[in-house]
JSON list of C-alpha atoms in Angstrom, two decimals:
[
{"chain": "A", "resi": 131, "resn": "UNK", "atom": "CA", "xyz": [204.56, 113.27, 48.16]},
{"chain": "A", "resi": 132, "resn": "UNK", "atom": "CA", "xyz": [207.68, 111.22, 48.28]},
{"chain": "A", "resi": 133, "resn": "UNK", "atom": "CA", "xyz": [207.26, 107.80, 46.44]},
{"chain": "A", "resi": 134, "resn": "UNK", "atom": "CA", "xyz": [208.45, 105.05, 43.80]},
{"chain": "A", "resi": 135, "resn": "UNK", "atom": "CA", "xyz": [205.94, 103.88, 41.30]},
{"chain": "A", "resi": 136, "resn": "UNK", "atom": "CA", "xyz": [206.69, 100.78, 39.47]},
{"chain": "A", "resi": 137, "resn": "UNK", "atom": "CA", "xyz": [205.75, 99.45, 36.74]},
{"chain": "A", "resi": 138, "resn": "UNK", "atom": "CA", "xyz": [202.85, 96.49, 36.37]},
{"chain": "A", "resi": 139, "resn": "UNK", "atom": "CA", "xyz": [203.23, 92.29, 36.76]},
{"chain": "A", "resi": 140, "resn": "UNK", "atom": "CA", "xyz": [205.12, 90.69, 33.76]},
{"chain": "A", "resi": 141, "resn": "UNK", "atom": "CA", "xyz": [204.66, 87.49, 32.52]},
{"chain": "A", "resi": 142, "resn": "UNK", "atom": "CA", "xyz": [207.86, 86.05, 30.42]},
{"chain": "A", "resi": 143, "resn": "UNK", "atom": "CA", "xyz": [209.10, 82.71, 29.34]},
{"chain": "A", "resi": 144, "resn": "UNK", "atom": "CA", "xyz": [212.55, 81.08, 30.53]},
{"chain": "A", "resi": 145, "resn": "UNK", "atom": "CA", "xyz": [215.45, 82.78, 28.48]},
{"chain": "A", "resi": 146, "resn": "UNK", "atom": "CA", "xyz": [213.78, 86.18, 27.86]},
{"chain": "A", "resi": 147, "resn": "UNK", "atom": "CA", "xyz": [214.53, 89.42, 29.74]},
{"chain": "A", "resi": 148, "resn": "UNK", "atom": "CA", "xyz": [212.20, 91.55, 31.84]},
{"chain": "A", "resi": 149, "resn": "UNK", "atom": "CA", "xyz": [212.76, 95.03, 32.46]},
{"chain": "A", "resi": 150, "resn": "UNK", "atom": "CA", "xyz": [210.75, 97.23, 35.59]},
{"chain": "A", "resi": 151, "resn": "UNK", "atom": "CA", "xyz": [210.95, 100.58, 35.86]},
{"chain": "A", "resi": 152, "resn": "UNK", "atom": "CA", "xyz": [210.76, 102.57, 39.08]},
{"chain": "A", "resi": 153, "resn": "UNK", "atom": "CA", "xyz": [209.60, 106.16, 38.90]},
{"chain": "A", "resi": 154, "resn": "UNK", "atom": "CA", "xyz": [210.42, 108.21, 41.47]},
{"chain": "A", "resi": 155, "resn": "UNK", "atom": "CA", "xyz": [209.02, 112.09, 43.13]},
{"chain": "A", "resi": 156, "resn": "UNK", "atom": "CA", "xyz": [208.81, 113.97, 45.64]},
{"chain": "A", "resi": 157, "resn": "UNK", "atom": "CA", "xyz": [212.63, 114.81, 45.85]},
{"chain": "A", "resi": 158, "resn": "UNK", "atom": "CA", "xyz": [215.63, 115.57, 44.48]},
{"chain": "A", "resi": 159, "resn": "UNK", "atom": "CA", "xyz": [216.42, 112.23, 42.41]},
{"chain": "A", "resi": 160, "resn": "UNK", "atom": "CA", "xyz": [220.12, 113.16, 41.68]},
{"chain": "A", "resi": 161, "resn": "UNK", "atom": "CA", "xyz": [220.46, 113.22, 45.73]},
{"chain": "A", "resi": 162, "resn": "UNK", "atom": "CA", "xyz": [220.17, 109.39, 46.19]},
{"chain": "A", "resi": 163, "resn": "UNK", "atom": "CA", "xyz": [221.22, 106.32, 44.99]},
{"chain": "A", "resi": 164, "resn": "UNK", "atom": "CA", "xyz": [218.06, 103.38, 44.01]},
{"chain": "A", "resi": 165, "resn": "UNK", "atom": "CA", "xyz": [218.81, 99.67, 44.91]},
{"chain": "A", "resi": 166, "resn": "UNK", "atom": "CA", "xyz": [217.08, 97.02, 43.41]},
{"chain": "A", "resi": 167, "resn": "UNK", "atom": "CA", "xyz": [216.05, 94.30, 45.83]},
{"chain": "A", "resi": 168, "resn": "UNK", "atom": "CA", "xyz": [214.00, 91.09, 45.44]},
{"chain": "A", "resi": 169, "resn": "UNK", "atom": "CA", "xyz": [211.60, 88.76, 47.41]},
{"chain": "A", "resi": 170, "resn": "UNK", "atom": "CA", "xyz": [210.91, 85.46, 45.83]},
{"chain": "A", "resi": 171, "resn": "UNK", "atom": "CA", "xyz": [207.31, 83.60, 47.34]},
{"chain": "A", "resi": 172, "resn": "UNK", "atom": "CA", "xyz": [207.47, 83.20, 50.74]},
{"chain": "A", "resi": 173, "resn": "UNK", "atom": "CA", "xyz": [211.16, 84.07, 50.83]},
{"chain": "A", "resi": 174, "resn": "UNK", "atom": "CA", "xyz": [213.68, 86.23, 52.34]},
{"chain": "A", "resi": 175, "resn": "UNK", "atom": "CA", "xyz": [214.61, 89.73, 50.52]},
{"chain": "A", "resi": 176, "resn": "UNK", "atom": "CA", "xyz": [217.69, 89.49, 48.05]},
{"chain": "A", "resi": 177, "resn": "UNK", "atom": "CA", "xyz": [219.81, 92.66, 47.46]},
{"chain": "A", "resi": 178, "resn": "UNK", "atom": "CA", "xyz": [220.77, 92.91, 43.54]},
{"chain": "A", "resi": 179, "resn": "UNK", "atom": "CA", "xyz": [222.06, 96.23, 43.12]},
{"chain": "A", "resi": 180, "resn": "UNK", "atom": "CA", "xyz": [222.25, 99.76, 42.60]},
{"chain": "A", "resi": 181, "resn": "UNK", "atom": "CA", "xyz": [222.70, 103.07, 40.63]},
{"chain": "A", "resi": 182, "resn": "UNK", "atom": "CA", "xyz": [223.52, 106.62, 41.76]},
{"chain": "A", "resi": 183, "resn": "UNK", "atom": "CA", "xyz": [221.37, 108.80, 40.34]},
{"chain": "A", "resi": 184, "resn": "UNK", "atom": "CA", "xyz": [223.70, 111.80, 40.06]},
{"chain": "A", "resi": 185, "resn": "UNK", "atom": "CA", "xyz": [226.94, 110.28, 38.63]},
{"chain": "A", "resi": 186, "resn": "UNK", "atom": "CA", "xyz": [225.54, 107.13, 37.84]},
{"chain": "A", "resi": 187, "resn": "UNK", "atom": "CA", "xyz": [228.05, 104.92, 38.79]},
{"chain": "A", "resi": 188, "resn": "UNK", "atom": "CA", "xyz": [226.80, 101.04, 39.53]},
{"chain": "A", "resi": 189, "resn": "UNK", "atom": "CA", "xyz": [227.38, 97.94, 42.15]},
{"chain": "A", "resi": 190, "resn": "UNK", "atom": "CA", "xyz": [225.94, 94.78, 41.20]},
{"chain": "A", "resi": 191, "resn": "UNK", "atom": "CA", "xyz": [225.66, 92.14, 43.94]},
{"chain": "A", "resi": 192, "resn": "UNK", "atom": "CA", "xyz": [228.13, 89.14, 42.64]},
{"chain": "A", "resi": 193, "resn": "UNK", "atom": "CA", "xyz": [224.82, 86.65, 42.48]},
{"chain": "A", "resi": 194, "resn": "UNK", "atom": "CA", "xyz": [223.57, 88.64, 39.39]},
{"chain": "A", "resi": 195, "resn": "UNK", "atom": "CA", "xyz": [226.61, 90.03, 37.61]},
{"chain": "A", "resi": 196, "resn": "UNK", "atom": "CA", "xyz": [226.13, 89.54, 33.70]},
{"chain": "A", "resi": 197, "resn": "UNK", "atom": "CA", "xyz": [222.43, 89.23, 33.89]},
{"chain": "A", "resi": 198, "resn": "UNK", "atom": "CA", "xyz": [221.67, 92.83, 35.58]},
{"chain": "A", "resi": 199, "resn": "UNK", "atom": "CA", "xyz": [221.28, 95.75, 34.29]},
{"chain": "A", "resi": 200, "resn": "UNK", "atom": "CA", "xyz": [220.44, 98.79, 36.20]},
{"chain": "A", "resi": 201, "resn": "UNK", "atom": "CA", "xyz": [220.12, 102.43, 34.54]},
{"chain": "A", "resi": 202, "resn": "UNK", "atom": "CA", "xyz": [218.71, 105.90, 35.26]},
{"chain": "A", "resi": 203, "resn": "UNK", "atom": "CA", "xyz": [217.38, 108.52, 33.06]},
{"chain": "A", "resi": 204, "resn": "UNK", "atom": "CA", "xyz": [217.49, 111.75, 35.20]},
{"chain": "A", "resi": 205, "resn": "UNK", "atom": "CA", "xyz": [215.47, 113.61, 33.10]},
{"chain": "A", "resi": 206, "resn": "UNK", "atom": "CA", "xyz": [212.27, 111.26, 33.84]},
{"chain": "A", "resi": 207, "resn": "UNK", "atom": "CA", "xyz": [213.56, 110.75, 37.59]},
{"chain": "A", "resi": 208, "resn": "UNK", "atom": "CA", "xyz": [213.11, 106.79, 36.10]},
{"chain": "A", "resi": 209, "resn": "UNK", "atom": "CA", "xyz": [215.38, 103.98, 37.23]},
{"chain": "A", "resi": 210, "resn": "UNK", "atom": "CA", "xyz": [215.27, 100.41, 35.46]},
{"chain": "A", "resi": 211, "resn": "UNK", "atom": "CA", "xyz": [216.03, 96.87, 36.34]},
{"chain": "A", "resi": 212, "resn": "UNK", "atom": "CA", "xyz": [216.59, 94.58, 33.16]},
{"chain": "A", "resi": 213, "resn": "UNK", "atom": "CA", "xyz": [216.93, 90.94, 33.91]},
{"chain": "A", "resi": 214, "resn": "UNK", "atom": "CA", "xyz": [218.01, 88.42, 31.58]},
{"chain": "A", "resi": 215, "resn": "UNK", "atom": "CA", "xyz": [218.30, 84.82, 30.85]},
{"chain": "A", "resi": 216, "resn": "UNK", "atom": "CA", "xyz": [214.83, 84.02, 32.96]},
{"chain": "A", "resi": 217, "resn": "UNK", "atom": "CA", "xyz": [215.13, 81.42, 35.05]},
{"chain": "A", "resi": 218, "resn": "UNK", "atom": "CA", "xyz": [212.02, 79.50, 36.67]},
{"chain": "A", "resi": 219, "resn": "UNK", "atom": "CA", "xyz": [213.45, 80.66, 39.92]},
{"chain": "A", "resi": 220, "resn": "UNK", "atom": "CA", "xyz": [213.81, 84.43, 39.51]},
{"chain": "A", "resi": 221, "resn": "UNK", "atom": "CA", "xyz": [209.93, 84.65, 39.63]},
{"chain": "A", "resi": 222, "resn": "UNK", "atom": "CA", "xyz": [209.75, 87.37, 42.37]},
{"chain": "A", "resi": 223, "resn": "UNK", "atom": "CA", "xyz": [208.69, 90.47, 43.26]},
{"chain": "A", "resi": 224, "resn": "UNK", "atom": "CA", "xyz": [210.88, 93.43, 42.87]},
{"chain": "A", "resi": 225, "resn": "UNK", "atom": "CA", "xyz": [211.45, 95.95, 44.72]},
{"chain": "A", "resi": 226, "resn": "UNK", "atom": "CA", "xyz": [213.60, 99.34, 44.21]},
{"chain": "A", "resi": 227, "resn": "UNK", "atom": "CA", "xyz": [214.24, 101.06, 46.97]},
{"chain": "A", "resi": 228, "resn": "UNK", "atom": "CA", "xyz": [215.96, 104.64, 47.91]},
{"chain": "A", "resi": 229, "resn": "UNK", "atom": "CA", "xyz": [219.28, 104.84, 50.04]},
{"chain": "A", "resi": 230, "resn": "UNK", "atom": "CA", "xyz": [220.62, 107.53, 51.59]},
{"chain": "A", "resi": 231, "resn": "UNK", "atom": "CA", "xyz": [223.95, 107.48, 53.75]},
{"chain": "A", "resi": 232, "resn": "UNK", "atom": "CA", "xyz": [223.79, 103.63, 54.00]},
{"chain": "A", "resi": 233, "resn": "UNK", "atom": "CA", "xyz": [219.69, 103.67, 54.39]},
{"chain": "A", "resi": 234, "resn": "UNK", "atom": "CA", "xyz": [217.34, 101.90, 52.54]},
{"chain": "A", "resi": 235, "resn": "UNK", "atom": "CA", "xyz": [214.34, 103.93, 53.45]},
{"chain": "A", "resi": 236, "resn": "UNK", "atom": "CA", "xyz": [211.71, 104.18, 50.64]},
{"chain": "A", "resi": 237, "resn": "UNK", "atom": "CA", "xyz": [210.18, 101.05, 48.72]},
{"chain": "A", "resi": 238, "resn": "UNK", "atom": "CA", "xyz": [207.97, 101.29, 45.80]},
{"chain": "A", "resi": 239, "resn": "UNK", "atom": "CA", "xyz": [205.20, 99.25, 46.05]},
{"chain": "A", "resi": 240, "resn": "UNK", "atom": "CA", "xyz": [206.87, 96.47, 44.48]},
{"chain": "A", "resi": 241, "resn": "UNK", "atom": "CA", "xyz": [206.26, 94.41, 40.74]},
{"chain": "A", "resi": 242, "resn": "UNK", "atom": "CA", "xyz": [205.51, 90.99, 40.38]},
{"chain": "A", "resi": 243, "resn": "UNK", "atom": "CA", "xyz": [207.70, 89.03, 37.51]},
{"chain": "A", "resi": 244, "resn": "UNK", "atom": "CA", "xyz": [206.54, 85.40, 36.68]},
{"chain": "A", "resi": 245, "resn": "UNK", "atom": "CA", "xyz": [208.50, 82.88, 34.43]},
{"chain": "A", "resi": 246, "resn": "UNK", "atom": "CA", "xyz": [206.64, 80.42, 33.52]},
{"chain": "B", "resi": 1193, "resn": "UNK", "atom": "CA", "xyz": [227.83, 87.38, 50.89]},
{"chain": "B", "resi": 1194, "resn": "UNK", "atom": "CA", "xyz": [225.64, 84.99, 53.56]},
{"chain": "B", "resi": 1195, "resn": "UNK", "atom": "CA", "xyz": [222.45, 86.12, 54.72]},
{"chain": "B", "resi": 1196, "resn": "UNK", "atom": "CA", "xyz": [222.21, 87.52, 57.81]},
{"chain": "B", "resi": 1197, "resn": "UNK", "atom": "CA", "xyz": [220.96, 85.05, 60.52]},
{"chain": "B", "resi": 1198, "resn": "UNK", "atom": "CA", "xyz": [217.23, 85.43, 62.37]},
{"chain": "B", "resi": 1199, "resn": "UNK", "atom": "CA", "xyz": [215.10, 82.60, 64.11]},
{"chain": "B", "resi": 1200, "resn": "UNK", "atom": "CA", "xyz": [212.58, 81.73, 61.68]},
{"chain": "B", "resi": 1201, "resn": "UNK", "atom": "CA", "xyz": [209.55, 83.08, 64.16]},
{"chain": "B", "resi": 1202, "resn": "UNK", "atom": "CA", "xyz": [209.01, 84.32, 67.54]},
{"chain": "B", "resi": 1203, "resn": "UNK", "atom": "CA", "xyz": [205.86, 84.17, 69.32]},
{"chain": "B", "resi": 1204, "resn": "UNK", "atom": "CA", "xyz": [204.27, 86.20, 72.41]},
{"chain": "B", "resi": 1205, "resn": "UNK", "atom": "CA", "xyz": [201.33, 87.53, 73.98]},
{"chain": "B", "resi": 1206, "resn": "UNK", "atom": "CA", "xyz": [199.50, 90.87, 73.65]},
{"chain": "B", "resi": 1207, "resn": "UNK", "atom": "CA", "xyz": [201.10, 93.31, 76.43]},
{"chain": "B", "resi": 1208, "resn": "UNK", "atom": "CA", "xyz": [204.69, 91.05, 76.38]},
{"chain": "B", "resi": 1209, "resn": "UNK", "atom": "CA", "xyz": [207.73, 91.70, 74.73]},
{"chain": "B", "resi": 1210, "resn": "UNK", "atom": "CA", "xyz": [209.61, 90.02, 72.15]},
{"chain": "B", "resi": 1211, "resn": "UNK", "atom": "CA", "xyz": [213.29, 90.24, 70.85]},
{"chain": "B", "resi": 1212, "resn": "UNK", "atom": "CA", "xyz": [214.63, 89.12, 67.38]},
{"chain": "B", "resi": 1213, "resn": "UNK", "atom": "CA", "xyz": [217.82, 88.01, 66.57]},
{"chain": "B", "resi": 1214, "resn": "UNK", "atom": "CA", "xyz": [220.09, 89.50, 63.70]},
{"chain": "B", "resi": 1215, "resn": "UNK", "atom": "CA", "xyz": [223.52, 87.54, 63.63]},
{"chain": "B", "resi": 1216, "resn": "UNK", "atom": "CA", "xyz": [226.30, 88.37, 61.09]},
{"chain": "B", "resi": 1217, "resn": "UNK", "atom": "CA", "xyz": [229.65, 88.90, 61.13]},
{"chain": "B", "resi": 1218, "resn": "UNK", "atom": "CA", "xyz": [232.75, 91.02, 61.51]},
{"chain": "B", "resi": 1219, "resn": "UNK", "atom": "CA", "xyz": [232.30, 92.50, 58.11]},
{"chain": "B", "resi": 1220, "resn": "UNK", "atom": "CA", "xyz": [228.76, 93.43, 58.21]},
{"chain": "B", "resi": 1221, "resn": "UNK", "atom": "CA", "xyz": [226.88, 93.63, 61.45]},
{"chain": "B", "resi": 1222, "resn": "UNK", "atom": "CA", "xyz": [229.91, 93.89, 63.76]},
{"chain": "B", "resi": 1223, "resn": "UNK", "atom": "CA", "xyz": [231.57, 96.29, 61.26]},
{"chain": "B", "resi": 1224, "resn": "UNK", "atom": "CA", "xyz": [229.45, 98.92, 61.10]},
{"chain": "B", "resi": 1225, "resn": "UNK", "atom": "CA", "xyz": [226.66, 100.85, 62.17]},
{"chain": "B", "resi": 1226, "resn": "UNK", "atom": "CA", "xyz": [223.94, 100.82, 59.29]},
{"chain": "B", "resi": 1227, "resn": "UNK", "atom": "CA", "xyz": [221.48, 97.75, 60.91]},
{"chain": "B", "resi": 1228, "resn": "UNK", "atom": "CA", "xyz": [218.16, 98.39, 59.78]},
{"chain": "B", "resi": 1229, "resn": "UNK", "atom": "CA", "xyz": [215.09, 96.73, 60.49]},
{"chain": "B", "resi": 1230, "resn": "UNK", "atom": "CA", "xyz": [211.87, 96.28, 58.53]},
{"chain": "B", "resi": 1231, "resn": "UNK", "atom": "CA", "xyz": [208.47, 95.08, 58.58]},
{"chain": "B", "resi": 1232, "resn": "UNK", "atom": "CA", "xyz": [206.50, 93.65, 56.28]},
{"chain": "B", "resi": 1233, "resn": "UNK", "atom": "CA", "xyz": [203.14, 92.83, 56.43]},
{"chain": "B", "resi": 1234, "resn": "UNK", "atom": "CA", "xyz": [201.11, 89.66, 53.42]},
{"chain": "B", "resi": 1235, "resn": "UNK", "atom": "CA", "xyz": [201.34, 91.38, 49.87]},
{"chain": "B", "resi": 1236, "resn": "UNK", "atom": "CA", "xyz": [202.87, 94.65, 51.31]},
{"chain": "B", "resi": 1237, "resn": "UNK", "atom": "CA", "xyz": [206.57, 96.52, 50.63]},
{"chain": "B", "resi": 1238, "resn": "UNK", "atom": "CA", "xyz": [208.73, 96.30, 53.45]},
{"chain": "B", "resi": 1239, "resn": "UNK", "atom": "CA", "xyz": [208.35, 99.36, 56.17]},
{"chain": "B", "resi": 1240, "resn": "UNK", "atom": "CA", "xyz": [211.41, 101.01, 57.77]},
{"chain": "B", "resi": 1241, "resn": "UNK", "atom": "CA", "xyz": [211.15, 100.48, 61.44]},
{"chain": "B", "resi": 1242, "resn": "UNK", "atom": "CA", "xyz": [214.68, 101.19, 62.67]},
{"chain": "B", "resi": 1243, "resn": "UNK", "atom": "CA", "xyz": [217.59, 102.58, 61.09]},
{"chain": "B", "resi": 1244, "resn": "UNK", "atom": "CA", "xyz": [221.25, 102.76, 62.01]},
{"chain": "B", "resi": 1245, "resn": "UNK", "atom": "CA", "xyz": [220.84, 100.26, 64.77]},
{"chain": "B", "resi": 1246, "resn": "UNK", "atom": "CA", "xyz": [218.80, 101.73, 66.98]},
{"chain": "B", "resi": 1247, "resn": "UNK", "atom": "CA", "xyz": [217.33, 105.17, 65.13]},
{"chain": "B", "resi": 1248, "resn": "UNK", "atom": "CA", "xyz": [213.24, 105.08, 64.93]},
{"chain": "B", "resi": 1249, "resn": "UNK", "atom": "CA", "xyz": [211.99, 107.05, 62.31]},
{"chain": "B", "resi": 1250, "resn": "UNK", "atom": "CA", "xyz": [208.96, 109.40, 62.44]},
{"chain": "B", "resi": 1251, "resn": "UNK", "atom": "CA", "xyz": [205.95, 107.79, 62.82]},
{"chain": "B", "resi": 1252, "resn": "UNK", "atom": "CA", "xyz": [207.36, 104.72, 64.22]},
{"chain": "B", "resi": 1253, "resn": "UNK", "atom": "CA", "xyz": [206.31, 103.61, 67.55]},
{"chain": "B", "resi": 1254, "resn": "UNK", "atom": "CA", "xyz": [208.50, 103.95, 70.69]},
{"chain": "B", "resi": 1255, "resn": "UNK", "atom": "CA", "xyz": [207.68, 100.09, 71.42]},
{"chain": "B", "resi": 1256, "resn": "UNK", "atom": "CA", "xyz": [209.94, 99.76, 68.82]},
{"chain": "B", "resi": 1257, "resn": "UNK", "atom": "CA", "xyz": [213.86, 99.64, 69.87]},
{"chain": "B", "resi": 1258, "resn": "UNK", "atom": "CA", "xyz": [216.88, 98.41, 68.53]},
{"chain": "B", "resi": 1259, "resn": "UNK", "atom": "CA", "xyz": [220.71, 97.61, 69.63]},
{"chain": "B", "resi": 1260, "resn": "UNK", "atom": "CA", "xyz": [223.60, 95.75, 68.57]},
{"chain": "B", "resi": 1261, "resn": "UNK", "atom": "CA", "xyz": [226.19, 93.45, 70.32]},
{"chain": "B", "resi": 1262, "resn": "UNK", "atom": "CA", "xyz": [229.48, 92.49, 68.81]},
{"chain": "B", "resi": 1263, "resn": "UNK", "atom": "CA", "xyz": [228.13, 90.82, 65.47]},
{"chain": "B", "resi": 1264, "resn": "UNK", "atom": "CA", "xyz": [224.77, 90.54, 66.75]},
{"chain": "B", "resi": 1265, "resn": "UNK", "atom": "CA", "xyz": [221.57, 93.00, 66.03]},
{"chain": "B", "resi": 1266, "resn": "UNK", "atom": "CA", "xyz": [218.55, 92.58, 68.02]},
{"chain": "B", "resi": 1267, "resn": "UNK", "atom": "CA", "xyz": [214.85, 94.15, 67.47]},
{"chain": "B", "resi": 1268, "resn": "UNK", "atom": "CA", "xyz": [212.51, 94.36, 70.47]},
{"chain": "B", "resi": 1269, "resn": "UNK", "atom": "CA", "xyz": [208.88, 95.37, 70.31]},
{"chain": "B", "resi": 1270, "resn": "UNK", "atom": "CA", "xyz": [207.24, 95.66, 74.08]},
{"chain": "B", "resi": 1271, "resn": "UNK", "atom": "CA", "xyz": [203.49, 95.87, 74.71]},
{"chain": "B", "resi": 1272, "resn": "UNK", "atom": "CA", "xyz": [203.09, 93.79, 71.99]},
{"chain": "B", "resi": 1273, "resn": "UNK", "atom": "CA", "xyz": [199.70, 94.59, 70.11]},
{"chain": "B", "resi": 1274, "resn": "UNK", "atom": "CA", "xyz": [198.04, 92.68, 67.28]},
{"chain": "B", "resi": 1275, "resn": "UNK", "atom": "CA", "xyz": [199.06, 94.63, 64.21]},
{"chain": "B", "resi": 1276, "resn": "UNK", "atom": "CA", "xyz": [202.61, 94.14, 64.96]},
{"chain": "B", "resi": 1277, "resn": "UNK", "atom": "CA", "xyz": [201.90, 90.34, 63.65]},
{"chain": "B", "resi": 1278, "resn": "UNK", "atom": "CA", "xyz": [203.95, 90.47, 60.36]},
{"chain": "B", "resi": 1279, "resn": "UNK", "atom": "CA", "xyz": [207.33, 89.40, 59.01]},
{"chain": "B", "resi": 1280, "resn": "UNK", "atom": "CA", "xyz": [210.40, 90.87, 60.42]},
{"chain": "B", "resi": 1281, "resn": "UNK", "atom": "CA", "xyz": [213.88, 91.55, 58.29]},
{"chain": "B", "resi": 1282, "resn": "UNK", "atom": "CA", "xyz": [217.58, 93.19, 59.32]},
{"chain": "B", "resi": 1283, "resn": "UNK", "atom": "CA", "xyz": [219.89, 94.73, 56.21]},
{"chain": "B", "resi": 1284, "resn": "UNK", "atom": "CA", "xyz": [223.64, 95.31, 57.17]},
{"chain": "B", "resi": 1285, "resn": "UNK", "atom": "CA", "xyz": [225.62, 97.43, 54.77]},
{"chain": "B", "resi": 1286, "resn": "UNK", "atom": "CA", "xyz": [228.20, 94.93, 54.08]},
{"chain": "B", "resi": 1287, "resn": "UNK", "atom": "CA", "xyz": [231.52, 96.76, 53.24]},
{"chain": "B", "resi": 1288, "resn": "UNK", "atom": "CA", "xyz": [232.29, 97.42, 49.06]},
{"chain": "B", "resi": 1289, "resn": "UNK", "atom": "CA", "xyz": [228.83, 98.95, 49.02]},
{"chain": "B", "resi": 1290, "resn": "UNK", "atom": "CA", "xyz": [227.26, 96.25, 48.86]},
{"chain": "B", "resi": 1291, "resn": "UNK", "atom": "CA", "xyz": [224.51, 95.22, 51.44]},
{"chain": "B", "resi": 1292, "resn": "UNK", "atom": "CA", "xyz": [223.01, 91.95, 52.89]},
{"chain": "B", "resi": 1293, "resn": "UNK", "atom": "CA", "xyz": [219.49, 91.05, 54.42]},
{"chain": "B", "resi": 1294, "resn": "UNK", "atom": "CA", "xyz": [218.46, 88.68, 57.80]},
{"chain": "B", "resi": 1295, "resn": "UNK", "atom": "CA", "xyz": [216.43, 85.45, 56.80]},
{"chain": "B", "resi": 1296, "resn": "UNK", "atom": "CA", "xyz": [213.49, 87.16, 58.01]},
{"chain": "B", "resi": 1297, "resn": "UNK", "atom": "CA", "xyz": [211.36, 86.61, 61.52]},
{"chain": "B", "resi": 1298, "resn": "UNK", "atom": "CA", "xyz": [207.69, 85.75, 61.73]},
{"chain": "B", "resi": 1299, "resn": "UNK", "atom": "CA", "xyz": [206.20, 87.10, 64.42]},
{"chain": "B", "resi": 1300, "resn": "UNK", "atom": "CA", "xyz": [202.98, 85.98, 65.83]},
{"chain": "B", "resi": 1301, "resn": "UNK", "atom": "CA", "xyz": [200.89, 87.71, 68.19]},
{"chain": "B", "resi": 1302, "resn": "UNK", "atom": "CA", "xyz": [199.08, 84.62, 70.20]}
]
């Protein structure tokens, strides 16, 4: 069936990176583009990103420039998130999640990162 | 880009209706037609409950309804029923593909 699995809770220490992957199936991956959203606790969601997975071009939201990366491998259908420079206050959970024609419709199930 | 703006919760009975608020501006909301709306229920993803302001997806009840006014989206669920107690959000594409999410709506079902 159509889904994104993502990869398990990280625990990382201010300063260091973090990078979640996002698997996706269940269609064609080169057909969409995968956003990268987040929800620190008990807040609102944050849009970070994304990366078209046919031609791979990128839009980072202005909030995360030079500490986001976002890549695809299309062989694996695989999308990651790297975040660097941890900060106390990026411990979220992240989400990616598949657009098409201006629609965020699919979430995965979402992965926990905690700086502390 | 400023969050989108939604009361912080909205209350009502089983069997009433309730509408939330989505409030941006001319160069989100009131410039285009991608409002979704999404609900989330404690320690779950976000669910698509409305796309392009007032599409409902398959699956999705037709309590559900959505419209948009000038800079202003609004979600109403009718017959209110129990499980519809969660978090509400609204995501506006935003122009330079970018996009931008509500504050988020809790809605409790007294």
């Amino acid at each position: 069936q159509v889904q994104l699995a993502q990869s398990g809770a990280e625990v990382k220490k201010p300063g260091a990176s973090v990078k979640v992957s996002c698997k996706a199936s269940g269609y064609t991956f080169t057909s969409y583009t995968m956003h990268w959203v987040r929800q620190a606790p008990g807040q609102s969601l944050e849009w970070m990103g994304w990366v078209n997975g046919g031609n791979g071009n990128l839009k980072y939201s202005q909030k995360f420039k030079g500490r986001v990366t976002i890549i695809r491998d299309t062989s694996a259908t695989t999308v990651y998130m790297e975040l660097s420079s941890l900060k106390y206050e990026d411990t979220a959970v992240y989400y990616c999640v598949r657009e098409g024609h201006w629609l965020l419709d699919l979430w995965g199930q979402g992965t926990l990162v905690t700086v502390s | 880009q400023s969050a989108l703006t939604q009361p912080r919760s909205v209350s009502g009975s089983p069997g009433q209706s309730v509408t939330i608020s989505c409030t941006g501006t001319s160069s989100d909301v009131g410039a285009y037609n991608y409002v979704a709306w999404y609900q989330q229920h404690p320690g779950k993803a976000p669910k698509l409950m409305i796309s392009d302001v007032s599409k409902r997806p398959s699956g999705v009840p037709d309590r559900f309804s959505g419209s948009k006014s000038g800079n202003t989206a609004s979600l109403t669920i009718s017959g209110l029923q129990a499980e519809d107690e969660a978090d509400y959000y609204c995501c506006s594409y935003a122009g330079d593909y970018t996009w931008v999410f509500g504050g988020g709506t809790k809605l409790t079902v007294l």
